CSV table of C-alpha atoms (C1' of nucleotides) in Angstrom, one decimal:
chain,number,residue,atom,x,y,z
A,1,MET,CA,-3.5,-2.0,-6.4
A,2,GLY,CA,-2.0,-0.4,-9.5
A,3,ARG,CA,-1.5,3.2,-10.2
A,4,THR,CA,-4.4,5.3,-11.2
A,5,TYR,CA,-4.7,6.5,-14.7
A,6,CYS,CA,-4.7,10.2,-15.0
A,7,CYS,CA,-8.0,10.2,-16.8
A,8,ASP,CA,-9.9,8.2,-14.3
A,9,ASN,CA,-11.4,11.4,-12.9
A,10,ASP,CA,-15.1,11.9,-13.5
A,11,GLY,CA,-16.0,14.7,-15.9
A,12,VAL,CA,-13.0,14.2,-18.1
A,13,LYS,CA,-14.0,14.3,-21.7
A,14,LYS,CA,-12.9,11.6,-24.1
A,15,GLY,CA,-13.1,11.0,-27.8
A,16,ALA,CA,-12.5,13.3,-30.7
A,17,TRP,CA,-11.4,16.8,-30.1
A,18,SER,CA,-13.6,19.6,-31.1
A,19,PRO,CA,-12.2,22.7,-33.0
A,20,GLU,CA,-13.0,24.8,-29.9
A,21,GLU,CA,-10.9,22.5,-27.7
A,22,ASP,CA,-8.1,22.6,-30.2
A,23,ARG,CA,-8.2,26.4,-30.3
A,24,ILE,CA,-8.1,26.6,-26.5
A,25,LEU,CA,-5.2,24.2,-26.3
A,26,VAL,CA,-3.2,25.9,-29.0
A,27,GLN,CA,-3.7,29.3,-27.6
A,28,TYR,CA,-2.8,28.2,-24.1
A,29,ILE,CA,0.4,26.5,-25.2
A,30,GLN,CA,1.4,29.3,-27.4
A,31,LYS,CA,1.0,31.7,-24.5
A,32,HIS,CA,2.3,29.6,-21.6
A,33,GLY,CA,4.0,26.6,-23.0
A,34,HIS,CA,2.7,23.3,-22.0
A,35,GLY,CA,4.5,23.2,-18.7
A,36,SER,CA,3.2,20.3,-16.7
A,37,TRP,CA,0.8,18.3,-18.9
A,38,ARG,CA,-1.1,17.2,-15.8
A,39,SER,CA,-2.0,20.6,-14.7
A,40,LEU,CA,-2.4,22.0,-18.2
A,41,PRO,CA,-6.1,21.1,-18.8
A,42,LYS,CA,-7.1,22.6,-15.5
A,43,ASN,CA,-5.2,25.8,-16.2
A,44,ALA,CA,-6.4,26.1,-19.8
A,45,GLY,CA,-10.0,25.3,-18.9
A,46,LEU,CA,-10.2,22.0,-20.8
A,47,LEU,CA,-12.2,19.0,-19.6
A,48,ARG,CA,-9.4,16.7,-20.8
A,49,CYS,CA,-6.7,14.8,-19.0
A,50,GLY,CA,-3.1,15.9,-19.5
A,51,LYS,CA,-2.2,12.9,-21.4
A,52,SER,CA,-4.9,13.5,-23.9
A,53,CYS,CA,-3.7,17.1,-24.3
A,54,ARG,CA,-0.2,16.1,-24.8
A,55,LEU,CA,-1.2,13.5,-27.4
A,56,ARG,CA,-3.4,16.0,-29.2
A,57,TRP,CA,-0.6,18.5,-29.3
A,58,THR,CA,2.2,16.3,-30.3
A,59,ASN,CA,0.2,14.3,-32.9
A,60,TYR,CA,-1.9,16.9,-34.4
A,61,LEU,CA,-1.7,20.5,-33.3
A,62,ARG,CA,2.1,21.1,-33.1
A,63,PRO,CA,3.0,23.8,-35.6
A,64,ASP,CA,5.7,21.8,-37.2
A,65,ILE,CA,3.5,18.8,-38.0
A,66,LYS,CA,3.7,17.8,-41.7
A,67,ARG,CA,0.4,16.7,-43.0
A,68,GLY,CA,-0.4,14.9,-46.2
A,69,PRO,CA,0.7,11.6,-47.7
A,70,PHE,CA,4.1,10.2,-47.2
A,71,THR,CA,6.6,10.9,-49.9
A,72,PRO,CA,8.4,7.9,-51.6
A,73,GLU,CA,11.6,9.1,-49.8
A,74,GLU,CA,9.8,9.1,-46.4
A,75,GLU,CA,8.3,5.7,-47.2
A,76,ALA,CA,11.7,4.3,-48.0
A,77,THR,CA,13.2,5.8,-44.8
A,78,ILE,CA,10.5,4.2,-42.8
A,79,ILE,CA,11.0,0.8,-44.4
A,80,GLN,CA,14.7,0.9,-43.9
A,81,LEU,CA,14.5,2.1,-40.3
A,82,HIS,CA,11.9,-0.4,-39.4
A,83,GLY,CA,14.2,-3.1,-40.8
A,84,MET,CA,16.9,-1.8,-38.4
A,85,LEU,CA,14.8,-0.9,-35.4
A,86,GLY,CA,11.6,-2.8,-35.5
A,87,ASN,CA,8.6,-1.1,-34.0
A,88,LYS,CA,10.5,1.8,-32.5
A,89,TRP,CA,8.2,4.3,-33.9
A,90,ALA,CA,9.5,7.2,-31.9
A,91,SER,CA,13.0,6.5,-33.1
A,92,ILE,CA,11.8,6.3,-36.6
A,93,ALA,CA,9.8,9.4,-36.3
A,94,SER,CA,12.9,11.3,-35.0
A,95,GLN,CA,14.5,10.7,-38.4
A,96,LEU,CA,11.4,12.1,-40.2
A,97,PRO,CA,10.9,15.8,-39.4
A,98,GLY,CA,7.3,16.7,-39.0
A,99,ARG,CA,6.1,13.2,-38.8
A,100,THR,CA,4.7,11.7,-35.6
A,101,ASP,CA,5.3,8.2,-34.3
A,102,ASN,CA,1.6,7.6,-34.3
A,103,GLU,CA,1.3,8.6,-38.0
A,104,ILE,CA,4.2,6.4,-38.9
A,105,LYS,CA,2.8,3.5,-36.9
A,106,ASN,CA,-0.6,3.9,-38.6
A,107,PHE,CA,1.1,4.1,-42.0
A,108,TRP,CA,3.1,1.0,-41.4
A,109,ASN,CA,0.2,-1.0,-40.1
A,110,THR,CA,-2.2,0.1,-42.9
A,111,HIS,CA,0.0,0.3,-45.9
A,112,LEU,CA,3.5,-1.0,-45.6
A,113,LYS,CA,2.8,-4.1,-43.6
A,114,LYS,CA,0.4,-5.3,-46.2
A,115,ARG,CA,2.8,-4.7,-49.0
A,116,LEU,CA,5.6,-6.5,-47.2
A,117,SER,CA,3.3,-9.4,-46.3
A,118,SER,CA,2.5,-9.8,-50.0
A,119,LEU,CA,6.2,-9.9,-50.6
A,120,ASP,CA,6.4,-12.7,-48.1
A,121,GLN,CA,3.9,-14.6,-50.0
A,122,LYS,CA,5.8,-14.1,-53.2
A,123,LEU,CA,8.9,-15.3,-51.5
A,124,GLN,CA,7.2,-18.4,-50.2
A,125,ILE,CA,6.1,-19.3,-53.7
A,126,PHE,CA,9.5,-18.4,-55.0
A,127,SER,CA,11.3,-20.6,-52.5
A,128,SER,CA,9.0,-23.5,-52.8
A,129,SER,CA,10.0,-23.8,-56.5
A,130,TRP,CA,13.6,-24.5,-55.4
A,131,GLY,CA,14.4,-27.6,-53.5
A,132,PRO,CA,17.9,-26.5,-52.3
A,133,ILE,CA,16.6,-23.5,-50.4
A,134,ASN,CA,15.5,-25.2,-47.2
A,135,ILE,CA,13.9,-22.3,-45.5
A,136,LYS,CA,11.6,-23.0,-42.5
A,137,TRP,CA,9.1,-20.3,-43.3
A,138,GLU,CA,7.0,-21.2,-40.3
A,139,SER,CA,9.8,-20.2,-37.9
A,140,PRO,CA,9.0,-16.9,-36.3
A,141,SER,CA,12.6,-15.7,-36.5
A,142,THR,CA,12.8,-16.6,-40.1
A,143,GLN,CA,9.6,-14.8,-40.7
A,144,HIS,CA,11.1,-11.8,-39.0
A,145,MET,CA,14.1,-12.1,-41.3
A,146,VAL,CA,11.8,-12.2,-44.3
A,147,HIS,CA,10.2,-9.0,-43.1
A,148,TRP,CA,13.6,-7.5,-42.4
A,149,GLU,CA,15.0,-8.4,-45.7
A,150,SER,CA,11.8,-7.6,-47.6
A,151,ALA,CA,11.8,-4.1,-46.1
A,152,ARG,CA,15.4,-3.5,-46.7
A,153,VAL,CA,15.5,-4.7,-50.2
A,154,GLU,CA,12.4,-3.0,-51.2
A,155,ALA,CA,13.7,0.3,-49.9
A,156,GLU,CA,17.0,-0.2,-51.6
A,157,ALA,CA,15.4,-1.1,-54.8
A,158,ARG,CA,13.2,1.9,-54.7
A,159,LEU,CA,15.9,4.3,-53.7
A,160,SER,CA,18.3,3.0,-56.3
A,161,MET,CA,15.6,3.3,-59.0
A,162,GLU,CA,14.7,6.8,-58.0
A,163,SER,CA,18.3,7.8,-57.7
A,164,LEU,CA,19.0,6.5,-61.2
A,165,LEU,CA,16.0,8.2,-62.6
A,166,LEU,CA,16.4,11.5,-61.0
A,167,ASN,CA,20.2,11.9,-61.2
A,168,PRO,CA,22.1,9.1,-62.7
A,169,SER,CA,25.5,10.6,-62.1
A,170,SER,CA,25.4,11.7,-58.5
A,171,SER,CA,22.5,10.3,-56.5
A,172,VAL,CA,24.0,7.0,-55.8
A,173,LYS,CA,26.6,8.7,-53.7
A,174,MET,CA,23.9,10.3,-51.6
A,175,GLU,CA,21.9,7.1,-51.0
A,176,ASN,CA,25.0,5.2,-50.2
A,177,ASN,CA,25.5,7.5,-47.3
A,178,TYR,CA,22.1,6.9,-45.9
A,179,PHE,CA,22.8,3.8,-43.9
A,180,PRO,CA,26.1,5.1,-42.6
A,181,ARG,CA,24.4,8.2,-41.4
A,182,ILE,CA,21.7,6.3,-39.6
A,183,TRP,CA,24.2,3.8,-38.3
A,184,ASN,CA,26.4,6.5,-36.8
A,185,SER,CA,23.5,8.4,-35.4
A,186,GLU,CA,21.9,7.8,-32.0
A,187,VAL,CA,19.5,5.5,-33.7
A,188,GLY,CA,22.2,3.1,-34.6
A,189,GLU,CA,23.9,3.1,-31.3
A,190,PRO,CA,22.4,0.0,-29.9
A,191,PHE,CA,23.3,-1.8,-33.0
A,192,ARG,CA,26.9,-0.6,-33.0
A,193,ASN,CA,27.2,-1.9,-29.5
A,194,ILE,CA,25.3,-5.2,-29.9
A,195,ASN,CA,28.5,-7.2,-30.0
A,196,GLY,CA,29.3,-6.6,-26.4
A,197,LYS,CA,31.2,-4.5,-24.0
A,198,ASP,CA,34.7,-5.0,-25.5
A,199,GLY,CA,33.5,-2.8,-28.3
A,200,GLY,CA,34.9,-5.0,-31.0
A,201,ALA,CA,34.2,-3.2,-34.2
A,202,CYS,CA,31.4,-5.0,-35.9
A,203,GLU,CA,29.8,-3.7,-39.0
A,204,SER,CA,26.1,-3.5,-39.4
A,205,PRO,CA,24.6,-6.7,-40.6
A,206,ILE,CA,22.6,-4.6,-43.0
A,207,LEU,CA,25.7,-3.2,-44.5
A,208,GLN,CA,27.4,-6.6,-44.5
A,209,ALA,CA,24.5,-7.9,-46.4
A,210,SER,CA,23.9,-4.7,-48.3
A,211,SER,CA,23.0,-5.2,-51.9
A,212,TRP,CA,24.4,-1.9,-52.9
A,213,THR,CA,27.6,-3.4,-53.9
A,214,LYS,CA,26.1,-6.6,-55.0
A,215,PHE,CA,24.0,-4.8,-57.6
A,216,GLY,CA,26.8,-2.8,-58.9
A,217,PHE,CA,26.7,0.3,-56.8
A,218,SER,CA,29.9,1.2,-55.2
A,219,SER,CA,30.7,4.0,-52.8
A,220,VAL,CA,32.5,6.9,-54.3
A,221,ASP,CA,32.8,8.7,-51.0
A,222,ASN,CA,35.2,7.7,-48.3
A,223,ASP,CA,34.7,10.8,-46.1
A,224,ASN,CA,32.4,8.9,-43.8
A,225,GLU,CA,34.0,6.9,-41.1
A,226,PHE,CA,31.6,4.2,-42.1
A,227,GLN,CA,33.0,2.9,-45.3
A,228,MET,CA,31.1,0.7,-47.7
A,229,MET,CA,33.2,-2.3,-48.5
A,230,SER,CA,33.0,-5.0,-51.0
A,231,ILE,CA,31.0,-7.8,-49.6
A,232,GLU,CA,33.3,-10.4,-51.1
A,233,GLN,CA,36.4,-8.9,-49.7
A,234,GLU,CA,35.3,-7.7,-46.3
A,235,THR,CA,32.4,-9.8,-45.1
A,236,HIS,CA,34.6,-12.8,-44.6
A,237,GLU,CA,37.2,-10.9,-42.8
A,238,GLN,CA,34.7,-9.8,-40.2
A,239,GLU,CA,32.6,-12.9,-40.1
A,240,ASP,CA,34.0,-14.1,-36.9
A,241,ASN,CA,33.6,-10.9,-35.1
A,242,CYS,CA,30.1,-10.5,-36.2
A,243,LYS,CA,28.8,-14.0,-36.0
A,244,PRO,CA,26.7,-13.3,-32.8
A,245,ASN,CA,24.7,-10.8,-34.8
A,246,ALA,CA,23.7,-13.4,-37.3
A,247,ASP,CA,22.9,-15.9,-34.6
A,248,ILE,CA,20.7,-13.4,-32.8
A,249,ILE,CA,18.8,-12.7,-36.0
A,250,THR,CA,18.5,-16.2,-37.4
A,251,GLY,CA,18.2,-18.2,-34.2
A,252,SER,CA,18.2,-21.9,-34.9
A,253,ASP,CA,16.9,-21.7,-38.4
A,254,SER,CA,18.2,-23.9,-41.0
A,255,ILE,CA,20.0,-21.2,-43.0
A,256,SER,CA,22.5,-18.7,-41.8
A,257,PHE,CA,22.1,-15.0,-42.0
A,258,ASN,CA,24.5,-14.6,-44.8
A,259,GLU,CA,23.1,-17.5,-46.8
A,260,PHE,CA,19.6,-16.1,-46.5
A,261,THR,CA,20.8,-12.7,-47.5
A,262,ASP,CA,22.5,-14.0,-50.6
A,263,TYR,CA,19.3,-15.7,-51.6
A,264,SER,CA,16.8,-13.1,-50.7
A,265,ASP,CA,18.7,-10.1,-52.1
A,266,THR,CA,18.6,-11.5,-55.5
A,267,ALA,CA,15.2,-13.0,-55.2
A,268,LEU,CA,13.5,-10.0,-53.7
A,269,LYS,CA,15.1,-7.6,-56.1
A,270,LEU,CA,13.5,-9.6,-58.9
A,271,LEU,CA,10.2,-9.7,-57.2
A,272,LEU,CA,9.9,-6.0,-56.9
A,273,ASP,CA,8.1,-3.8,-59.5
A,274,ILE,CA,7.4,-6.6,-61.8
A,275,PRO,CA,5.2,-5.4,-64.7
A,276,GLY,CA,2.1,-7.3,-65.6
A,277,GLY,CA,-0.4,-9.3,-63.5
A,278,ASN,CA,1.5,-12.5,-63.0
A,279,ASP,CA,4.3,-11.8,-60.5
A,280,MET,CA,6.0,-15.1,-61.1
A,281,GLU,CA,5.7,-15.3,-64.8
A,282,PHE,CA,9.1,-13.9,-65.4
A,283,LEU,CA,10.7,-16.8,-63.7
A,284,GLU,CA,9.5,-19.4,-66.0
A,285,GLY,CA,12.4,-21.1,-67.7
A,286,HIS,CA,14.8,-18.5,-66.4
A,287,THR,CA,15.4,-19.5,-62.8
A,288,GLU,CA,18.9,-20.6,-63.3
A,289,LYS,CA,19.7,-17.2,-64.7
A,290,PHE,CA,18.2,-15.2,-61.9
A,291,TYR,CA,19.4,-17.3,-59.1
A,292,GLN,CA,22.8,-18.5,-58.3
A,293,LEU,CA,24.0,-20.2,-55.3
A,294,PRO,CA,26.8,-18.5,-53.5
A,295,GLN,CA,30.1,-20.2,-54.2
A,296,SER,CA,30.2,-21.7,-50.7
A,297,GLN,CA,26.9,-23.4,-51.3
A,298,VAL,CA,27.7,-25.0,-54.7
B,1,DA,C1',-30.8,4.3,-52.1
B,2,DA,C1',-29.6,1.3,-48.4
B,3,DT,C1',-26.6,-1.9,-46.5
B,4,DT,C1',-22.3,-3.9,-45.4
B,5,DG,C1',-17.5,-4.6,-45.0
B,6,DA,C1',-12.9,-2.8,-45.4
B,7,DA,C1',-9.5,0.7,-44.8
B,8,DG,C1',-7.6,4.6,-42.6
B,9,DC,C1',-6.7,7.2,-38.7
B,10,DA,C1',-7.3,9.6,-34.2
B,11,DA,C1',-7.4,8.7,-29.7
B,12,DC,C1',-7.1,5.7,-25.6
B,13,DC,C1',-4.9,2.5,-22.5
B,14,DG,C1',-1.4,0.5,-19.9
B,15,DC,C1',3.4,-0.3,-19.2
B,16,DC,C1',7.9,1.4,-18.6
B,17,DA,C1',11.6,4.8,-17.7
B,18,DT,C1',13.0,8.9,-15.7
B,19,DC,C1',12.5,12.6,-12.5
B,20,DC,C1',12.2,14.6,-8.2
B,21,DG,C1',11.3,15.2,-3.3
C,1,DA,C1',17.8,4.6,-1.6
C,2,DC,C1',13.0,4.8,-2.1
C,3,DG,C1',8.6,5.7,-3.9
C,4,DG,C1',5.2,8.5,-6.1
C,5,DA,C1',4.5,11.6,-10.1
C,6,DT,C1',5.1,12.4,-14.7
C,7,DG,C1',6.1,11.9,-19.5
C,8,DG,C1',6.9,8.9,-23.4
C,9,DC,C1',6.1,4.9,-26.0
C,10,DG,C1',3.9,1.0,-28.4
C,11,DG,C1',-0.3,-1.7,-28.9
C,12,DT,C1',-5.0,-1.6,-29.5
C,13,DT,C1',-9.6,0.2,-30.1
C,14,DG,C1',-13.3,2.3,-32.2
C,15,DC,C1',-15.1,5.9,-35.1
C,16,DT,C1',-15.4,7.7,-39.7
C,17,DT,C1',-15.2,7.4,-44.6
C,18,DC,C1',-15.5,5.0,-48.7
C,19,DA,C1',-16.2,1.5,-52.0
C,20,DA,C1',-18.7,-2.6,-53.3
C,21,DT,C1',-23.0,-5.0,-53.7
DNA sequence: AATTGAAGCAACCGCCATCCG
DNA sequence: ACGGATGGCGGTTGCTTCAAT
């Protein structure tokens, strides 16, 4: 059985849109609005299905579409949001005015995924040089964590670097508000509620693990209801409340969320933007300096 | 100059959620 | 309450462009 696809009709054109079709579609929508997408092509005199028209309009012809390459800020936003939301392209796009979910999805698949996968490889090399870090890299959930962490740390590193370069005195404050803003927006809602119906306040795992404080950035702004806290002081206080989050994320892997975070924050930070051809060269003879086990692990 | 493979991107497809009669 | 219609979303495909050989 199954429902019929709206473009199953004979005589419906497929493939690339011609400038003439674009012109007709734009003129029609400007004059009448899109109304029902299904009836639009017939009314406008286009041999396309409504779905195709909607896609063409939303992804390409809409007047507020922002063309051109992604800025570093947009890139960082995508990485961060993808770390939080996964492949929720529409949600990510809603935070990037003028960008479409399709564009972001393509950008992720063609650029960012590759970059993060190369980070994964670096991490594997990095971890294999240390016996004590018993990470099961083949585990899907751990791999997801690696993606998640890679994305987050890369974005943080980039943002902090840009912030310091552009405005050493004030920009940190702005960037520190980024996660709280997203967390408190509709995008963050499912994550705020992840701990169950009793609504027990549980802080974002991202913020729990955030390296802002670890790397010496401290919030100077307490206006936001979402307050950045010292990891050392606050994480342990909330650990019990938030344990389900960590379990969800790490599954049955051999390291806990927080353990992994402690390792990877430092490790990834070091792996980013390393000058020269040999990414691992900087580690030689210096591993003990770069890497320290958390107190609980020593 | 021709060929080939990779990368980038627009568009399609099918599933799912919501709307509406 | 139910079922069909519609819109939205994410995954995938395939065409185009470009660089390497």
